[in-house]
């Protein structure tokens, strides 16, 4: 197992280099850059002449190295990440990229992790109940709800919840805090207000994952319950609870465990749209702004972070799968 972990960690190095290069290339593919957008804004909004705006853009290009060849810019960016932990400079926010990311990363991980835990926990439990009560009334209800959860876009669900809260409950919508608590220090009242807002992004982002886990768990468990070893366990007189949870569920849950590592980046990416609609202080709106304004270092760092989450998540999923099933050991 130790050798397997070491190999996977070593594989991460070339993989991250490849992902960072591809991300940097894709972000720089559209014509122009952030300075092009800034020059146009200086001409249209600040009232500067074309020559004055061009002079400002050229000074900024020389200051931040944007006038150098593409491969040199990429090398300096990767070198700064490896040697100094410097992810570059965000031109739109006028701050280092790591400050923008760390300021928003905590809320992003909190929402994504909570949605992940809720979707797996509720999805697995409901899937077990539906499989053990096949074709019952509640099984049919959960089946309909799962199809609705998979087919409903998260931004549309966010709009529906916001409409209901604004016009029927008459409460503050959007964000993670009410207006009076945004800049206030932490207190019990602020924490309660946070909980009143926090459930909305959890429901919006985690609904599709919950529905998918429920469908996967139900289908896998129905197949496992018809296996010979399950019939043998029942024939030996084992309680039905032991047969289901100790023998059947342990094998039926393996596909969900394998999918856990891949679902974390999707949760963070799904949080992007929901964050824009709900006005959340997470990475999602910052990533959207970076793409629109071609803020290449901020957008590239976000894509690189997604790749790190994917690789680490897959490693953790493999280790959890090996712990759940002794047959899957990397010796």
PDB file of C-alpha atoms in Angstrom:
ATOM      1  CA  UNK A   1       0.000   0.000   0.000  1.00  0.00           C
ATOM      2  CA  UNK A   2       2.844   2.401   0.816  1.00  0.00           C
ATOM      3  CA  UNK A   3       4.502   1.854  -2.550  1.00  0.00           C
ATOM      4  CA  UNK A   4       1.162   2.462  -4.272  1.00  0.00           C
ATOM      5  CA  UNK A   5       0.700   5.800  -2.475  1.00  0.00           C
ATOM      6  CA  UNK A   6       4.259   6.869  -3.332  1.00  0.00           C
ATOM      7  CA  UNK A   7       3.754   5.983  -7.004  1.00  0.00           C
ATOM      8  CA  UNK A   8       0.506   7.923  -7.145  1.00  0.00           C
ATOM      9  CA  UNK A   9       2.126  10.957  -5.552  1.00  0.00           C
ATOM     10  CA  UNK A  10       4.982  10.808  -8.059  1.00  0.00           C
ATOM     11  CA  UNK A  11       2.490  10.541 -10.915  1.00  0.00           C
ATOM     12  CA  UNK A  12       0.936  13.799  -9.711  1.00  0.00           C
ATOM     13  CA  UNK A  13       3.996  15.851 -10.695  1.00  0.00           C
ATOM     14  CA  UNK A  14       3.928  15.336 -14.501  1.00  0.00           C
ATOM     15  CA  UNK A  15       0.127  15.324 -14.462  1.00  0.00           C
ATOM     16  CA  UNK A  16      -0.054  18.718 -12.764  1.00  0.00           C
ATOM     17  CA  UNK A  17       2.583  20.122 -15.126  1.00  0.00           C
ATOM     18  CA  UNK A  18       0.573  18.923 -18.114  1.00  0.00           C
ATOM     19  CA  UNK A  19      -2.677  20.312 -16.700  1.00  0.00           C
ATOM     20  CA  UNK A  20      -1.073  23.657 -15.896  1.00  0.00           C
ATOM     21  CA  UNK A  21       0.371  23.964 -19.411  1.00  0.00           C
ATOM     22  CA  UNK A  22      -2.891  23.033 -21.122  1.00  0.00           C
ATOM     23  CA  UNK A  23      -4.820  25.429 -18.874  1.00  0.00           C
ATOM     24  CA  UNK A  24      -2.380  28.246 -19.633  1.00  0.00           C
ATOM     25  CA  UNK A  25      -2.659  27.581 -23.369  1.00  0.00           C
ATOM     26  CA  UNK A  26      -6.478  27.490 -23.341  1.00  0.00           C
ATOM     27  CA  UNK A  27      -6.757  30.707 -21.338  1.00  0.00           C
ATOM     28  CA  UNK A  28      -4.437  32.499 -23.763  1.00  0.00           C
ATOM     29  CA  UNK A  29      -6.141  31.185 -26.910  1.00  0.00           C
ATOM     30  CA  UNK A  30      -8.730  34.010 -27.229  1.00  0.00           C
ATOM     31  CA  UNK A  31      -7.337  37.082 -29.014  1.00  0.00           C
ATOM     32  CA  UNK A  32      -6.069  39.823 -26.760  1.00  0.00           C
ATOM     33  CA  UNK A  33      -5.541  39.762 -23.009  1.00  0.00           C
ATOM     34  CA  UNK A  34      -6.582  41.651 -19.897  1.00  0.00           C
ATOM     35  CA  UNK A  35      -4.648  44.718 -21.004  1.00  0.00           C
ATOM     36  CA  UNK A  36      -6.669  44.816 -24.211  1.00  0.00           C
ATOM     37  CA  UNK A  37      -9.879  44.902 -22.179  1.00  0.00           C
ATOM     38  CA  UNK A  38      -8.415  47.493 -19.819  1.00  0.00           C
ATOM     39  CA  UNK A  39      -7.325  49.712 -22.720  1.00  0.00           C
ATOM     40  CA  UNK A  40     -10.840  49.641 -24.161  1.00  0.00           C
ATOM     41  CA  UNK A  41     -12.307  50.544 -20.768  1.00  0.00           C
ATOM     42  CA  UNK A  42      -9.871  53.447 -20.386  1.00  0.00           C
ATOM     43  CA  UNK A  43     -10.930  54.787 -23.764  1.00  0.00           C
ATOM     44  CA  UNK A  44     -14.689  54.344 -23.299  1.00  0.00           C
ATOM     45  CA  UNK A  45     -15.135  55.016 -19.565  1.00  0.00           C
ATOM     46  CA  UNK A  46     -12.147  57.081 -18.433  1.00  0.00           C
ATOM     47  CA  UNK A  47     -12.193  59.320 -21.490  1.00  0.00           C
ATOM     48  CA  UNK A  48      -8.524  58.796 -22.378  1.00  0.00           C
ATOM     49  CA  UNK A  49      -7.269  58.969 -25.913  1.00  0.00           C
ATOM     50  CA  UNK A  50      -6.122  55.860 -27.716  1.00  0.00           C
ATOM     51  CA  UNK A  51      -2.467  56.862 -27.368  1.00  0.00           C
ATOM     52  CA  UNK A  52      -2.771  57.514 -23.606  1.00  0.00           C
ATOM     53  CA  UNK A  53      -4.579  54.224 -22.960  1.00  0.00           C
ATOM     54  CA  UNK A  54      -2.032  52.354 -25.092  1.00  0.00           C
ATOM     55  CA  UNK A  55       0.857  53.898 -23.154  1.00  0.00           C
ATOM     56  CA  UNK A  56      -0.658  52.804 -19.816  1.00  0.00           C
ATOM     57  CA  UNK A  57      -1.253  49.283 -21.155  1.00  0.00           C
ATOM     58  CA  UNK A  58       2.336  49.032 -22.419  1.00  0.00           C
ATOM     59  CA  UNK A  59       3.743  50.100 -19.051  1.00  0.00           C
ATOM     60  CA  UNK A  60       1.633  47.472 -17.282  1.00  0.00           C
ATOM     61  CA  UNK A  61       2.665  44.822 -19.827  1.00  0.00           C
ATOM     62  CA  UNK A  62       6.331  45.566 -19.158  1.00  0.00           C
ATOM     63  CA  UNK A  63       5.772  45.601 -15.389  1.00  0.00           C
ATOM     64  CA  UNK A  64       4.033  42.204 -15.257  1.00  0.00           C
ATOM     65  CA  UNK A  65       5.956  40.527 -18.073  1.00  0.00           C
ATOM     66  CA  UNK A  66       3.026  40.266 -20.491  1.00  0.00           C
ATOM     67  CA  UNK A  67       5.191  41.513 -23.335  1.00  0.00           C
ATOM     68  CA  UNK A  68       7.417  38.441 -23.140  1.00  0.00           C
ATOM     69  CA  UNK A  69       6.912  35.238 -25.190  1.00  0.00           C
ATOM     70  CA  UNK A  70       4.211  32.818 -24.103  1.00  0.00           C
ATOM     71  CA  UNK A  71       6.563  30.042 -23.012  1.00  0.00           C
ATOM     72  CA  UNK A  72       8.543  32.503 -20.861  1.00  0.00           C
ATOM     73  CA  UNK A  73       5.351  33.661 -19.138  1.00  0.00           C
ATOM     74  CA  UNK A  74       4.377  30.055 -18.434  1.00  0.00           C
ATOM     75  CA  UNK A  75       7.841  29.216 -17.092  1.00  0.00           C
ATOM     76  CA  UNK A  76       7.873  32.200 -14.764  1.00  0.00           C
ATOM     77  CA  UNK A  77       4.363  31.335 -13.519  1.00  0.00           C
ATOM     78  CA  UNK A  78       5.243  27.695 -12.736  1.00  0.00           C
ATOM     79  CA  UNK A  79       8.594  28.726 -11.242  1.00  0.00           C
ATOM     80  CA  UNK A  80       6.859  31.159  -8.903  1.00  0.00           C
ATOM     81  CA  UNK A  81       4.368  28.480  -7.774  1.00  0.00           C
ATOM     82  CA  UNK A  82       7.076  25.888  -7.081  1.00  0.00           C
ATOM     83  CA  UNK A  83       9.695  28.114  -5.469  1.00  0.00           C
ATOM     84  CA  UNK A  84       7.688  30.826  -3.695  1.00  0.00           C
ATOM     85  CA  UNK A  85       4.074  29.677  -3.713  1.00  0.00           C
ATOM     86  CA  UNK A  86       3.325  32.700  -5.899  1.00  0.00           C
ATOM     87  CA  UNK A  87       0.430  32.060  -8.296  1.00  0.00           C
ATOM     88  CA  UNK A  88       0.859  35.348 -10.126  1.00  0.00           C
ATOM     89  CA  UNK A  89      -1.009  38.628 -10.022  1.00  0.00           C
ATOM     90  CA  UNK A  90      -4.719  39.186 -10.539  1.00  0.00           C
ATOM     91  CA  UNK A  91      -5.089  42.219 -12.771  1.00  0.00           C
ATOM     92  CA  UNK A  92      -8.811  42.624 -12.203  1.00  0.00           C
ATOM     93  CA  UNK A  93      -8.645  42.496  -8.395  1.00  0.00           C
ATOM     94  CA  UNK A  94      -5.263  44.280  -8.342  1.00  0.00           C
ATOM     95  CA  UNK A  95      -4.004  41.762  -5.787  1.00  0.00           C
ATOM     96  CA  UNK A  96      -1.852  38.619  -5.771  1.00  0.00           C
ATOM     97  CA  UNK A  97      -3.777  35.554  -6.929  1.00  0.00           C
ATOM     98  CA  UNK A  98      -3.174  33.606  -3.731  1.00  0.00           C
ATOM     99  CA  UNK A  99      -4.886  36.343  -1.694  1.00  0.00           C
ATOM    100  CA  UNK A 100      -7.966  36.195  -3.916  1.00  0.00           C
ATOM    101  CA  UNK A 101      -8.048  32.379  -3.788  1.00  0.00           C
ATOM    102  CA  UNK A 102      -7.433  31.942  -0.057  1.00  0.00           C
ATOM    103  CA  UNK A 103      -9.995  34.608   0.800  1.00  0.00           C
ATOM    104  CA  UNK A 104     -12.698  32.652  -1.048  1.00  0.00           C
ATOM    105  CA  UNK A 105     -11.396  29.087  -0.819  1.00  0.00           C
ATOM    106  CA  UNK A 106     -12.659  28.493   2.721  1.00  0.00           C
ATOM    107  CA  UNK A 107     -16.282  29.189   1.850  1.00  0.00           C
ATOM    108  CA  UNK A 108     -15.948  27.173  -1.363  1.00  0.00           C
ATOM    109  CA  UNK A 109     -14.591  24.098   0.413  1.00  0.00           C
ATOM    110  CA  UNK A 110     -17.178  24.431   3.194  1.00  0.00           C
ATOM    111  CA  UNK A 111     -20.064  24.443   0.730  1.00  0.00           C
ATOM    112  CA  UNK A 112     -18.576  21.720  -1.488  1.00  0.00           C
ATOM    113  CA  UNK A 113     -17.690  19.422   1.432  1.00  0.00           C
ATOM    114  CA  UNK A 114     -21.088  19.847   3.072  1.00  0.00           C
ATOM    115  CA  UNK A 115     -22.871  19.148  -0.222  1.00  0.00           C
ATOM    116  CA  UNK A 116     -20.663  16.102  -0.750  1.00  0.00           C
ATOM    117  CA  UNK A 117     -21.407  14.695   2.704  1.00  0.00           C
ATOM    118  CA  UNK A 118     -25.140  15.376   2.393  1.00  0.00           C
ATOM    119  CA  UNK A 119     -25.398  13.901  -1.111  1.00  0.00           C
ATOM    120  CA  UNK A 120     -23.529  10.727  -0.156  1.00  0.00           C
ATOM    121  CA  UNK A 121     -25.204  10.222   3.231  1.00  0.00           C
ATOM    122  CA  UNK A 122     -28.781  10.900   2.183  1.00  0.00           C
ATOM    123  CA  UNK A 123     -28.370   9.329  -1.248  1.00  0.00           C
ATOM    124  CA  UNK A 124     -26.967   6.056   0.101  1.00  0.00           C
ATOM    125  CA  UNK A 125     -29.532   5.743   2.899  1.00  0.00           C
ATOM    126  CA  UNK A 126     -32.475   6.486   0.618  1.00  0.00           C
ATOM    127  CA  UNK A 127     -31.069   4.117  -2.003  1.00  0.00           C
ATOM    128  CA  UNK A 128     -30.834   1.316   0.575  1.00  0.00           C
ATOM    129  CA  UNK A 129     -34.390   1.965   1.708  1.00  0.00           C
ATOM    130  CA  UNK A 130     -35.706   1.985  -1.875  1.00  0.00           C
ATOM    131  CA  UNK A 131     -33.898  -1.247  -2.754  1.00  0.00           C
ATOM    132  CA  UNK A 132     -35.154  -3.077   0.326  1.00  0.00           C
ATOM    133  CA  UNK A 133     -38.708  -1.788  -0.279  1.00  0.00           C
ATOM    134  CA  UNK A 134     -38.805  -2.272  -4.021  1.00  0.00           C
ATOM    135  CA  UNK A 135     -41.921  -1.015  -5.825  1.00  0.00           C
ATOM    136  CA  UNK A 136     -43.470   0.236  -2.597  1.00  0.00           C
ATOM    137  CA  UNK A 137     -45.184   3.621  -2.356  1.00  0.00           C
ATOM    138  CA  UNK A 138     -42.121   5.343  -0.892  1.00  0.00           C
ATOM    139  CA  UNK A 139     -39.847   3.711  -3.463  1.00  0.00           C
ATOM    140  CA  UNK A 140     -41.957   5.190  -6.245  1.00  0.00           C
ATOM    141  CA  UNK A 141     -41.960   8.593  -4.542  1.00  0.00           C
ATOM    142  CA  UNK A 142     -38.174   8.589  -4.141  1.00  0.00           C
ATOM    143  CA  UNK A 143     -37.757   7.458  -7.741  1.00  0.00           C
ATOM    144  CA  UNK A 144     -39.805  10.399  -9.016  1.00  0.00           C
ATOM    145  CA  UNK A 145     -37.910  12.821  -6.760  1.00  0.00           C
ATOM    146  CA  UNK A 146     -34.548  11.457  -7.943  1.00  0.00           C
ATOM    147  CA  UNK A 147     -35.482  11.985 -11.595  1.00  0.00           C
ATOM    148  CA  UNK A 148     -36.590  15.539 -10.791  1.00  0.00           C
ATOM    149  CA  UNK A 149     -33.331  16.167  -8.932  1.00  0.00           C
ATOM    150  CA  UNK A 150     -31.233  14.950 -11.855  1.00  0.00           C
ATOM    151  CA  UNK A 151     -33.164  16.933 -14.450  1.00  0.00           C
ATOM    152  CA  UNK A 152     -33.483  20.269 -12.617  1.00  0.00           C
ATOM    153  CA  UNK A 153     -30.649  22.751 -13.357  1.00  0.00           C
ATOM    154  CA  UNK A 154     -29.107  24.064 -10.160  1.00  0.00           C
ATOM    155  CA  UNK A 155     -29.363  27.710 -11.233  1.00  0.00           C
ATOM    156  CA  UNK A 156     -33.101  27.287 -11.919  1.00  0.00           C
ATOM    157  CA  UNK A 157     -33.617  25.699  -8.506  1.00  0.00           C
ATOM    158  CA  UNK A 158     -31.698  28.587  -6.939  1.00  0.00           C
ATOM    159  CA  UNK A 159     -34.001  31.092  -8.650  1.00  0.00           C
ATOM    160  CA  UNK A 160     -37.092  29.237  -7.429  1.00  0.00           C
ATOM    161  CA  UNK A 161     -35.858  29.180  -3.825  1.00  0.00           C
ATOM    162  CA  UNK A 162     -34.889  32.845  -3.951  1.00  0.00           C
ATOM    163  CA  UNK A 163     -38.314  33.771  -5.352  1.00  0.00           C
ATOM    164  CA  UNK A 164     -40.082  31.826  -2.603  1.00  0.00           C
ATOM    165  CA  UNK A 165     -37.954  33.330   0.179  1.00  0.00           C
ATOM    166  CA  UNK A 166     -38.266  36.873  -1.151  1.00  0.00           C
ATOM    167  CA  UNK A 167     -41.986  37.012  -1.937  1.00  0.00           C
ATOM    168  CA  UNK A 168     -43.526  34.464   0.434  1.00  0.00           C
ATOM    169  CA  UNK A 169     -41.235  34.261   3.466  1.00  0.00           C
ATOM    170  CA  UNK A 170     -40.250  37.949   3.150  1.00  0.00           C
ATOM    171  CA  UNK A 171     -36.647  37.315   4.146  1.00  0.00           C
ATOM    172  CA  UNK A 172     -33.237  38.341   2.848  1.00  0.00           C
ATOM    173  CA  UNK A 173     -32.058  36.282  -0.121  1.00  0.00           C
ATOM    174  CA  UNK A 174     -28.612  35.870  -1.618  1.00  0.00           C
ATOM    175  CA  UNK A 175     -25.253  35.687   0.086  1.00  0.00           C
ATOM    176  CA  UNK A 176     -24.397  33.849   3.282  1.00  0.00           C
ATOM    177  CA  UNK A 177     -25.408  36.634   5.694  1.00  0.00           C
ATOM    178  CA  UNK A 178     -28.059  39.285   6.049  1.00  0.00           C
ATOM    179  CA  UNK A 179     -27.012  42.857   5.386  1.00  0.00           C
ATOM    180  CA  UNK A 180     -26.498  43.792   9.034  1.00  0.00           C
ATOM    181  CA  UNK A 181     -24.190  40.791   9.665  1.00  0.00           C
ATOM    182  CA  UNK A 182     -21.876  40.983   6.637  1.00  0.00           C
ATOM    183  CA  UNK A 183     -19.199  43.117   8.319  1.00  0.00           C
ATOM    184  CA  UNK A 184     -20.162  42.292  11.921  1.00  0.00           C
ATOM    185  CA  UNK A 185     -17.869  40.134  14.097  1.00  0.00           C
ATOM    186  CA  UNK A 186     -18.847  36.534  14.750  1.00  0.00           C
ATOM    187  CA  UNK A 187     -21.535  36.049  17.384  1.00  0.00           C
ATOM    188  CA  UNK A 188     -24.321  33.605  18.103  1.00  0.00           C
ATOM    189  CA  UNK A 189     -26.816  35.801  16.231  1.00  0.00           C
ATOM    190  CA  UNK A 190     -24.518  35.918  13.193  1.00  0.00           C
ATOM    191  CA  UNK A 191     -24.051  32.138  13.308  1.00  0.00           C
ATOM    192  CA  UNK A 192     -27.823  31.586  13.382  1.00  0.00           C
ATOM    193  CA  UNK A 193     -28.214  34.004  10.475  1.00  0.00           C
ATOM    194  CA  UNK A 194     -25.496  32.072   8.612  1.00  0.00           C
ATOM    195  CA  UNK A 195     -27.390  28.797   9.072  1.00  0.00           C
ATOM    196  CA  UNK A 196     -30.548  30.438   7.711  1.00  0.00           C
ATOM    197  CA  UNK A 197     -28.678  31.238   4.492  1.00  0.00           C
ATOM    198  CA  UNK A 198     -26.314  28.266   4.299  1.00  0.00           C
ATOM    199  CA  UNK A 199     -28.967  25.641   3.592  1.00  0.00           C
ATOM    200  CA  UNK A 200     -29.848  27.245   0.245  1.00  0.00           C
ATOM    201  CA  UNK A 201     -26.515  26.579  -1.558  1.00  0.00           C
ATOM    202  CA  UNK A 202     -26.318  23.148   0.086  1.00  0.00           C
ATOM    203  CA  UNK A 203     -29.704  22.173  -1.335  1.00  0.00           C
ATOM    204  CA  UNK A 204     -29.030  23.760  -4.725  1.00  0.00           C
ATOM    205  CA  UNK A 205     -25.581  22.223  -5.276  1.00  0.00           C
ATOM    206  CA  UNK A 206     -26.171  18.904  -3.517  1.00  0.00           C
ATOM    207  CA  UNK A 207     -29.553  17.967  -4.979  1.00  0.00           C
ATOM    208  CA  UNK A 208     -28.275  16.410  -8.215  1.00  0.00           C
ATOM    209  CA  UNK A 209     -25.552  14.463  -6.398  1.00  0.00           C
ATOM    210  CA  UNK A 210     -28.054  13.133  -3.872  1.00  0.00           C
ATOM    211  CA  UNK A 211     -30.383  11.968  -6.635  1.00  0.00           C
ATOM    212  CA  UNK A 212     -27.565  10.292  -8.545  1.00  0.00           C
ATOM    213  CA  UNK A 213     -26.183   8.488  -5.480  1.00  0.00           C
ATOM    214  CA  UNK A 214     -29.667   7.271  -4.644  1.00  0.00           C
ATOM    215  CA  UNK A 215     -30.226   5.829  -8.128  1.00  0.00           C
ATOM    216  CA  UNK A 216     -26.779   4.188  -8.226  1.00  0.00           C
ATOM    217  CA  UNK A 217     -27.129   2.710  -4.734  1.00  0.00           C
ATOM    218  CA  UNK A 218     -30.611   1.380  -5.414  1.00  0.00           C
ATOM    219  CA  UNK A 219     -29.631  -0.293  -8.676  1.00  0.00           C
ATOM    220  CA  UNK A 220     -26.422  -1.815  -7.308  1.00  0.00           C
ATOM    221  CA  UNK A 221     -28.072  -3.094  -4.146  1.00  0.00           C
ATOM    222  CA  UNK A 222     -30.900  -4.723  -6.096  1.00  0.00           C
ATOM    223  CA  UNK A 223     -28.312  -6.634  -8.133  1.00  0.00           C
ATOM    224  CA  UNK A 224     -26.353  -7.660  -5.049  1.00  0.00           C
ATOM    225  CA  UNK A 225     -29.441  -8.829  -3.142  1.00  0.00           C
ATOM    226  CA  UNK A 226     -30.016 -11.433  -5.868  1.00  0.00           C
ATOM    227  CA  UNK A 227     -26.489 -12.822  -5.539  1.00  0.00           C
ATOM    228  CA  UNK A 228     -25.859 -16.360  -4.311  1.00  0.00           C
ATOM    229  CA  UNK A 229     -23.762 -15.351  -1.315  1.00  0.00           C
ATOM    230  CA  UNK A 230     -26.634 -13.192  -0.042  1.00  0.00           C
ATOM    231  CA  UNK A 231     -29.052 -16.115  -0.364  1.00  0.00           C
ATOM    232  CA  UNK A 232     -26.510 -18.303   1.453  1.00  0.00           C
ATOM    233  CA  UNK A 233     -26.254 -15.786   4.292  1.00  0.00           C
ATOM    234  CA  UNK A 234     -30.037 -15.773   4.640  1.00  0.00           C
ATOM    235  CA  UNK A 235     -30.131 -19.570   4.518  1.00  0.00           C
ATOM    236  CA  UNK A 236     -27.700 -19.671   7.457  1.00  0.00           C
ATOM    237  CA  UNK A 237     -30.237 -17.760   9.516  1.00  0.00           C
ATOM    238  CA  UNK A 238     -28.445 -14.421   9.726  1.00  0.00           C
ATOM    239  CA  UNK A 239     -30.678 -11.456  10.595  1.00  0.00           C
ATOM    240  CA  UNK A 240     -31.818  -9.449   7.597  1.00  0.00           C
ATOM    241  CA  UNK A 241     -30.117  -6.345   8.964  1.00  0.00           C
ATOM    242  CA  UNK A 242     -26.753  -8.149   9.054  1.00  0.00           C
ATOM    243  CA  UNK A 243     -27.271  -9.568   5.571  1.00  0.00           C
ATOM    244  CA  UNK A 244     -28.014  -6.178   4.103  1.00  0.00           C
ATOM    245  CA  UNK A 245     -25.518  -3.903   5.842  1.00  0.00           C
ATOM    246  CA  UNK A 246     -22.621  -6.296   6.431  1.00  0.00           C
ATOM    247  CA  UNK A 247     -22.687  -8.248   3.185  1.00  0.00           C
ATOM    248  CA  UNK A 248     -24.833  -6.595   0.510  1.00  0.00           C
ATOM    249  CA  UNK A 249     -24.224  -2.886   1.121  1.00  0.00           C
ATOM    250  CA  UNK A 250     -20.488  -3.378   1.469  1.00  0.00           C
ATOM    251  CA  UNK A 251     -20.266  -4.549  -2.149  1.00  0.00           C
ATOM    252  CA  UNK A 252     -23.021  -2.376  -3.592  1.00  0.00           C
ATOM    253  CA  UNK A 253     -21.429   0.856  -2.346  1.00  0.00           C
ATOM    254  CA  UNK A 254     -18.130   0.345  -4.182  1.00  0.00           C
ATOM    255  CA  UNK A 255     -19.129   2.226  -7.388  1.00  0.00           C
ATOM    256  CA  UNK A 256     -20.135   5.231  -5.277  1.00  0.00           C
ATOM    257  CA  UNK A 257     -16.773   5.148  -3.494  1.00  0.00           C
ATOM    258  CA  UNK A 258     -14.947   5.031  -6.829  1.00  0.00           C
ATOM    259  CA  UNK A 259     -16.971   8.038  -7.975  1.00  0.00           C
ATOM    260  CA  UNK A 260     -16.219  10.058  -4.833  1.00  0.00           C
ATOM    261  CA  UNK A 261     -12.821  11.220  -6.069  1.00  0.00           C
ATOM    262  CA  UNK A 262     -14.235  12.511  -9.347  1.00  0.00           C
ATOM    263  CA  UNK A 263     -17.258  14.202  -7.833  1.00  0.00           C
ATOM    264  CA  UNK A 264     -15.368  16.761  -5.711  1.00  0.00           C
ATOM    265  CA  UNK A 265     -14.239  18.882  -8.704  1.00  0.00           C
ATOM    266  CA  UNK A 266     -17.751  18.657 -10.165  1.00  0.00           C
ATOM    267  CA  UNK A 267     -19.183  19.960  -6.891  1.00  0.00           C
ATOM    268  CA  UNK A 268     -16.804  22.919  -6.985  1.00  0.00           C
ATOM    269  CA  UNK A 269     -17.598  23.569 -10.655  1.00  0.00           C
ATOM    270  CA  UNK A 270     -21.332  23.239 -10.005  1.00  0.00           C
ATOM    271  CA  UNK A 271     -20.894  25.741  -7.204  1.00  0.00           C
ATOM    272  CA  UNK A 272     -19.706  28.293  -9.781  1.00  0.00           C
ATOM    273  CA  UNK A 273     -23.132  28.835 -11.360  1.00  0.00           C
ATOM    274  CA  UNK A 274     -24.967  28.613  -8.058  1.00  0.00           C
ATOM    275  CA  UNK A 275     -22.592  31.144  -6.488  1.00  0.00           C
ATOM    276  CA  UNK A 276     -23.186  33.650  -9.264  1.00  0.00           C
ATOM    277  CA  UNK A 277     -26.967  33.337  -8.893  1.00  0.00           C
ATOM    278  CA  UNK A 278     -26.903  33.327  -5.081  1.00  0.00           C
ATOM    279  CA  UNK A 279     -24.161  35.986  -4.818  1.00  0.00           C
ATOM    280  CA  UNK A 280     -21.902  33.832  -2.646  1.00  0.00           C
ATOM    281  CA  UNK A 281     -18.378  34.938  -1.576  1.00  0.00           C
ATOM    282  CA  UNK A 282     -16.754  31.871  -3.144  1.00  0.00           C
ATOM    283  CA  UNK A 283     -14.350  31.148  -5.975  1.00  0.00           C
ATOM    284  CA  UNK A 284     -17.148  30.732  -8.524  1.00  0.00           C
ATOM    285  CA  UNK A 285     -17.866  34.421  -9.245  1.00  0.00           C
ATOM    286  CA  UNK A 286     -14.135  35.229  -9.181  1.00  0.00           C
ATOM    287  CA  UNK A 287     -13.436  32.498 -11.751  1.00  0.00           C
ATOM    288  CA  UNK A 288     -16.236  33.779 -14.004  1.00  0.00           C
ATOM    289  CA  UNK A 289     -14.887  37.332 -13.809  1.00  0.00           C
ATOM    290  CA  UNK A 290     -11.367  36.064 -14.541  1.00  0.00           C
ATOM    291  CA  UNK A 291     -12.559  34.284 -17.685  1.00  0.00           C
ATOM    292  CA  UNK A 292     -14.574  37.273 -18.923  1.00  0.00           C
ATOM    293  CA  UNK A 293     -11.692  39.703 -18.354  1.00  0.00           C
ATOM    294  CA  UNK A 294      -8.970  37.223 -19.421  1.00  0.00           C
ATOM    295  CA  UNK A 295      -7.280  37.468 -16.043  1.00  0.00           C
ATOM    296  CA  UNK A 296      -5.065  34.534 -17.009  1.00  0.00           C
ATOM    297  CA  UNK A 297      -3.148  33.927 -13.776  1.00  0.00           C
ATOM    298  CA  UNK A 298      -6.302  33.817 -11.645  1.00  0.00           C
ATOM    299  CA  UNK A 299      -8.178  31.570 -14.104  1.00  0.00           C
ATOM    300  CA  UNK A 300      -5.162  29.289 -14.584  1.00  0.00           C
ATOM    301  CA  UNK A 301      -4.662  28.936 -10.830  1.00  0.00           C
ATOM    302  CA  UNK A 302      -8.307  27.978 -10.402  1.00  0.00           C
ATOM    303  CA  UNK A 303      -8.040  25.261 -13.080  1.00  0.00           C
ATOM    304  CA  UNK A 304      -4.837  24.017 -11.474  1.00  0.00           C
ATOM    305  CA  UNK A 305      -6.601  23.822  -8.111  1.00  0.00           C
ATOM    306  CA  UNK A 306      -9.410  21.779  -9.710  1.00  0.00           C
ATOM    307  CA  UNK A 307      -6.794  19.336 -11.049  1.00  0.00           C
ATOM    308  CA  UNK A 308      -5.194  18.986  -7.607  1.00  0.00           C
ATOM    309  CA  UNK A 309      -8.581  18.289  -6.018  1.00  0.00           C
ATOM    310  CA  UNK A 310      -9.323  15.665  -8.685  1.00  0.00           C
ATOM    311  CA  UNK A 311      -6.015  13.829  -8.255  1.00  0.00           C
ATOM    312  CA  UNK A 312      -6.087  13.893  -4.450  1.00  0.00           C
ATOM    313  CA  UNK A 313      -9.760  12.896  -4.435  1.00  0.00           C
ATOM    314  CA  UNK A 314      -9.070   9.886  -6.657  1.00  0.00           C
ATOM    315  CA  UNK A 315      -6.224   8.820  -4.363  1.00  0.00           C
ATOM    316  CA  UNK A 316      -8.420   9.051  -1.269  1.00  0.00           C
ATOM    317  CA  UNK A 317     -11.206   7.156  -3.053  1.00  0.00           C
ATOM    318  CA  UNK A 318      -8.776   4.353  -3.978  1.00  0.00           C
ATOM    319  CA  UNK A 319      -7.570   4.081  -0.380  1.00  0.00           C
ATOM    320  CA  UNK A 320     -11.134   4.022   0.949  1.00  0.00           C
ATOM    321  CA  UNK A 321     -12.083   1.359  -1.584  1.00  0.00           C
ATOM    322  CA  UNK A 322      -9.106  -0.765  -0.549  1.00  0.00           C
ATOM    323  CA  UNK A 323     -10.151  -0.427   3.087  1.00  0.00           C
ATOM    324  CA  UNK A 324     -13.770  -1.372   2.325  1.00  0.00           C
ATOM    325  CA  UNK A 325     -12.923  -4.376   0.124  1.00  0.00           C
ATOM    326  CA  UNK A 326      -9.847  -6.460   1.070  1.00  0.00           C
ATOM    327  CA  UNK A 327      -9.796  -7.862  -2.458  1.00  0.00           C
ATOM    328  CA  UNK A 328      -8.824  -4.440  -3.767  1.00  0.00           C
ATOM    329  CA  UNK A 329      -5.375  -4.062  -2.264  1.00  0.00           C
ATOM    330  CA  UNK A 330      -2.479  -2.347  -3.998  1.00  0.00           C
ATOM    331  CA  UNK A 331       0.374  -4.557  -2.843  1.00  0.00           C
TER     332      UNK A 331
END
